[in-house]
Amino acid sequence: FSLTDPASPWLVVNKHRPLVPAAYVPADLVQPAVTMTASGEAALLNRTTAAAAEAMFAAAARDGVAMVLASGYRSYTTQVATYNSYVAARGQADADTASARPGYSEHQTGWVFDISDGNGACGFQPCFADQPSAVWAKANGHRFGFVVRYPWMFHPITGYYYEPWHLRYIGVEAATDMVARGIFTLEEYFGAEAAPGYP
């Protein structure tokens, strides 16, 4: 698989590796049959990620864990608005630790989505890591091809603070291998340079 093709599950997007083209749109966006609070484009994933999400959410439900899709695909245009709202509220330096600049967001690829537990507890906050859906996803996500893309204390490598809700599809083989080898970031696993900030 390619580390640069946006249609590849092994794509590495970070502050040093923008999407090419910047306004990339996945060709196979679909709405997965899962519980969600997302609507519009945010309810979409690429076909591969959607199928894996359906399997994972069903497995979580069998274990008594409620998992909800809170945010999936985000277009370049939406990322412009999202990023600019962070800049307006926090200033650019702080915005860059919380939101990707347009053309640098994994959400634009269709390979990623954010989860919640449906009751709003600790939504998009670090304490979400202790909620059942986050605990389950961290322990079991690799069985379905998912990793927590921005793990705890790895922001000097990934460029982002801990996001226990942000799940990235890389395929079962790679995700399981990462867990088995104790590797936590895509940068380290695929040999890409750390990207703590924009060049």
CSV table of C-alpha atoms in Angstrom, one decimal:
chain,number,residue,atom,x,y,z
A,1,PHE,CA,0.0,0.0,0.0
A,2,SER,CA,1.0,3.6,-0.6
A,3,LEU,CA,1.8,6.1,2.2
A,4,THR,CA,0.9,9.0,-0.1
A,5,ASP,CA,-2.1,8.0,-2.1
A,6,PRO,CA,-5.3,9.2,-0.3
A,7,ALA,CA,-7.1,6.1,-1.5
A,8,SER,CA,-4.6,3.8,0.3
A,9,PRO,CA,-5.5,2.6,3.9
A,10,TRP,CA,-1.8,3.1,4.8
A,11,LEU,CA,-1.8,6.8,3.8
A,12,VAL,CA,0.0,8.9,6.4
A,13,VAL,CA,-1.4,12.4,6.7
A,14,ASN,CA,0.1,14.8,9.2
A,15,LYS,CA,1.5,18.3,9.5
A,16,HIS,CA,4.4,17.4,7.3
A,17,ARG,CA,2.4,15.3,4.8
A,18,PRO,CA,-0.6,17.1,3.2
A,19,LEU,CA,-3.2,15.4,1.1
A,20,VAL,CA,-2.5,15.5,-2.6
A,21,PRO,CA,-4.6,16.8,-4.1
A,22,ALA,CA,-5.5,19.1,-1.2
A,23,ALA,CA,-9.2,19.0,-2.0
A,24,TYR,CA,-9.3,15.2,-2.4
A,25,VAL,CA,-12.7,13.6,-2.2
A,26,PRO,CA,-13.0,9.8,-1.8
A,27,ALA,CA,-14.8,8.1,-4.7
A,28,ASP,CA,-16.7,5.6,-2.6
A,29,LEU,CA,-18.3,7.5,0.3
A,30,VAL,CA,-21.3,5.6,1.8
A,31,GLN,CA,-23.3,5.9,5.0
A,32,PRO,CA,-22.5,2.9,7.3
A,33,ALA,CA,-25.4,1.1,9.0
A,34,VAL,CA,-24.4,2.1,12.6
A,35,THR,CA,-25.8,4.2,15.3
A,36,MET,CA,-24.8,7.8,14.8
A,37,THR,CA,-25.3,11.4,15.9
A,38,ALA,CA,-23.5,12.6,12.7
A,39,SER,CA,-25.5,13.9,9.8
A,40,GLY,CA,-24.9,15.1,6.2
A,41,GLU,CA,-21.3,14.5,5.0
A,42,ALA,CA,-20.1,13.7,8.5
A,43,ALA,CA,-22.3,10.5,8.4
A,44,LEU,CA,-20.2,9.2,5.5
A,45,LEU,CA,-17.1,7.0,5.3
A,46,ASN,CA,-15.3,5.3,2.5
A,47,ARG,CA,-16.8,1.9,1.6
A,48,THR,CA,-13.9,-0.2,3.3
A,49,THR,CA,-14.0,1.8,6.5
A,50,ALA,CA,-17.8,1.7,6.6
A,51,ALA,CA,-17.9,-2.1,6.4
A,52,ALA,CA,-15.2,-2.4,9.1
A,53,ALA,CA,-17.1,0.1,11.3
A,54,GLU,CA,-20.3,-1.9,11.0
A,55,ALA,CA,-18.5,-5.1,12.1
A,56,MET,CA,-16.8,-3.3,15.0
A,57,PHE,CA,-20.0,-1.5,16.3
A,58,ALA,CA,-21.9,-4.9,16.1
A,59,ALA,CA,-19.1,-6.6,18.1
A,60,ALA,CA,-19.1,-3.8,20.7
A,61,ALA,CA,-22.9,-4.1,21.0
A,62,ARG,CA,-22.6,-7.9,21.6
A,63,ASP,CA,-20.3,-7.0,24.5
A,64,GLY,CA,-22.8,-4.6,25.9
A,65,VAL,CA,-21.0,-1.4,24.8
A,66,ALA,CA,-22.8,1.4,23.0
A,67,MET,CA,-20.7,2.9,20.3
A,68,VAL,CA,-21.9,5.9,18.3
A,69,LEU,CA,-20.4,7.5,15.1
A,70,ALA,CA,-20.1,11.2,16.0
A,71,SER,CA,-18.2,12.5,13.0
A,72,GLY,CA,-16.9,10.8,9.8
A,73,TYR,CA,-16.0,12.4,6.5
A,74,ARG,CA,-15.2,16.1,6.4
A,75,SER,CA,-14.7,17.9,3.1
A,76,TYR,CA,-12.0,20.4,2.4
A,77,THR,CA,-14.6,23.2,2.5
A,78,THR,CA,-15.9,22.0,5.8
A,79,GLN,CA,-12.3,21.8,7.2
A,80,VAL,CA,-11.7,25.4,6.2
A,81,ALA,CA,-14.7,26.5,8.3
A,82,THR,CA,-13.7,24.1,11.2
A,83,TYR,CA,-10.1,25.2,11.3
A,84,ASN,CA,-11.0,28.9,11.0
A,85,SER,CA,-13.5,28.7,13.9
A,86,TYR,CA,-10.7,27.2,16.1
A,87,VAL,CA,-8.3,30.1,15.0
A,88,ALA,CA,-11.0,32.7,15.8
A,89,ALA,CA,-11.6,31.2,19.2
A,90,ARG,CA,-8.1,30.2,20.3
A,91,GLY,CA,-5.5,31.8,18.0
A,92,GLN,CA,-3.6,30.0,15.3
A,93,ALA,CA,-0.9,28.4,17.6
A,94,ASP,CA,-3.5,26.8,19.8
A,95,ALA,CA,-5.8,25.9,16.9
A,96,ASP,CA,-2.9,24.0,15.3
A,97,THR,CA,-2.8,21.6,18.3
A,98,ALA,CA,-6.5,20.8,18.1
A,99,SER,CA,-7.6,21.0,14.4
A,100,ALA,CA,-5.9,20.2,11.2
A,101,ARG,CA,-5.3,22.9,8.6
A,102,PRO,CA,-7.4,22.4,5.4
A,103,GLY,CA,-5.8,19.7,3.2
A,104,TYR,CA,-4.1,18.1,6.3
A,105,SER,CA,-7.0,16.4,7.9
A,106,GLU,CA,-7.5,12.6,8.1
A,107,HIS,CA,-11.3,13.2,8.2
A,108,GLN,CA,-11.1,14.2,4.6
A,109,THR,CA,-9.9,10.8,3.5
A,110,GLY,CA,-12.9,8.7,4.6
A,111,TRP,CA,-10.5,6.4,6.5
A,112,VAL,CA,-11.4,7.9,9.9
A,113,PHE,CA,-14.2,8.7,12.3
A,114,ASP,CA,-14.8,9.9,15.8
A,115,ILE,CA,-16.8,7.9,18.3
A,116,SER,CA,-19.0,8.8,21.3
A,117,ASP,CA,-21.0,6.7,23.6
A,118,GLY,CA,-24.2,8.4,22.8
A,119,ASN,CA,-24.9,10.0,26.1
A,120,GLY,CA,-22.5,12.9,25.7
A,121,ALA,CA,-20.2,11.9,28.6
A,122,CYS,CA,-16.8,13.5,28.1
A,123,GLY,CA,-17.5,14.0,24.4
A,124,PHE,CA,-14.3,15.1,22.6
A,125,GLN,CA,-12.5,15.6,25.9
A,126,PRO,CA,-9.5,13.5,27.3
A,127,CYS,CA,-11.8,12.0,30.0
A,128,PHE,CA,-13.6,10.1,27.2
A,129,ALA,CA,-10.7,7.7,27.3
A,130,ASP,CA,-12.3,6.2,30.5
A,131,GLN,CA,-15.8,5.8,28.8
A,132,PRO,CA,-16.8,2.2,27.9
A,133,SER,CA,-16.8,2.8,24.1
A,134,ALA,CA,-13.3,4.3,24.2
A,135,VAL,CA,-11.9,1.5,26.4
A,136,TRP,CA,-13.5,-1.1,24.2
A,137,ALA,CA,-12.2,0.5,21.0
A,138,LYS,CA,-8.7,0.8,22.3
A,139,ALA,CA,-8.6,-2.9,23.3
A,140,ASN,CA,-10.5,-4.4,20.3
A,141,GLY,CA,-10.3,-1.9,17.4
A,142,HIS,CA,-7.3,-3.7,15.8
A,143,ARG,CA,-9.5,-6.8,15.3
A,144,PHE,CA,-11.4,-4.7,12.8
A,145,GLY,CA,-8.5,-2.7,11.3
A,146,PHE,CA,-8.6,0.4,13.6
A,147,VAL,CA,-6.1,2.2,15.7
A,148,VAL,CA,-6.4,5.2,18.0
A,149,ARG,CA,-4.6,7.6,15.7
A,150,TYR,CA,-3.6,10.2,18.3
A,151,PRO,CA,-2.5,8.3,21.4
A,152,TRP,CA,-1.7,9.6,24.9
A,153,MET,CA,1.6,11.5,25.2
A,154,PHE,CA,2.6,11.0,21.5
A,155,HIS,CA,1.9,14.6,20.3
A,156,PRO,CA,5.6,15.2,19.7
A,157,ILE,CA,5.3,12.6,17.0
A,158,THR,CA,1.7,13.0,15.7
A,159,GLY,CA,1.3,16.7,16.2
A,160,TYR,CA,-2.0,16.3,18.1
A,161,TYR,CA,-2.9,15.9,21.7
A,162,TYR,CA,-4.7,12.7,22.9
A,163,GLU,CA,-7.9,11.9,21.0
A,164,PRO,CA,-9.3,8.6,22.3
A,165,TRP,CA,-12.3,9.1,20.1
A,166,HIS,CA,-10.4,9.4,16.8
A,167,LEU,CA,-10.2,5.9,15.1
A,168,ARG,CA,-8.3,5.3,11.9
A,169,TYR,CA,-8.6,2.4,9.6
A,170,ILE,CA,-5.3,0.8,8.4
A,171,GLY,CA,-6.5,-2.8,7.9
A,172,VAL,CA,-6.6,-5.8,10.3
A,173,GLU,CA,-3.1,-7.0,9.5
A,174,ALA,CA,-1.3,-3.7,10.1
A,175,ALA,CA,-3.4,-2.7,13.1
A,176,THR,CA,-2.9,-6.1,14.7
A,177,ASP,CA,0.8,-6.0,14.0
A,178,MET,CA,1.1,-2.5,15.6
A,179,VAL,CA,-0.5,-3.8,18.8
A,180,ALA,CA,1.6,-7.0,18.8
A,181,ARG,CA,4.8,-4.9,18.4
A,182,GLY,CA,3.8,-2.2,20.9
A,183,ILE,CA,3.9,0.6,18.3
A,184,PHE,CA,1.5,3.4,18.9
A,185,THR,CA,1.7,5.8,16.0
A,186,LEU,CA,1.5,5.5,12.2
A,187,GLU,CA,4.6,7.6,11.9
A,188,GLU,CA,6.7,5.1,13.8
A,189,TYR,CA,5.1,2.0,12.2
A,190,PHE,CA,5.5,3.2,8.6
A,191,GLY,CA,8.8,5.0,9.1
A,192,ALA,CA,7.5,8.5,8.5
A,193,GLU,CA,9.2,11.4,10.2
A,194,ALA,CA,7.6,12.9,13.3
A,195,ALA,CA,5.4,15.9,12.6
A,196,PRO,CA,5.0,17.9,15.8
A,197,GLY,CA,4.2,21.1,13.9
A,198,TYR,CA,3.9,22.6,10.4
A,199,PRO,CA,7.2,23.3,8.7
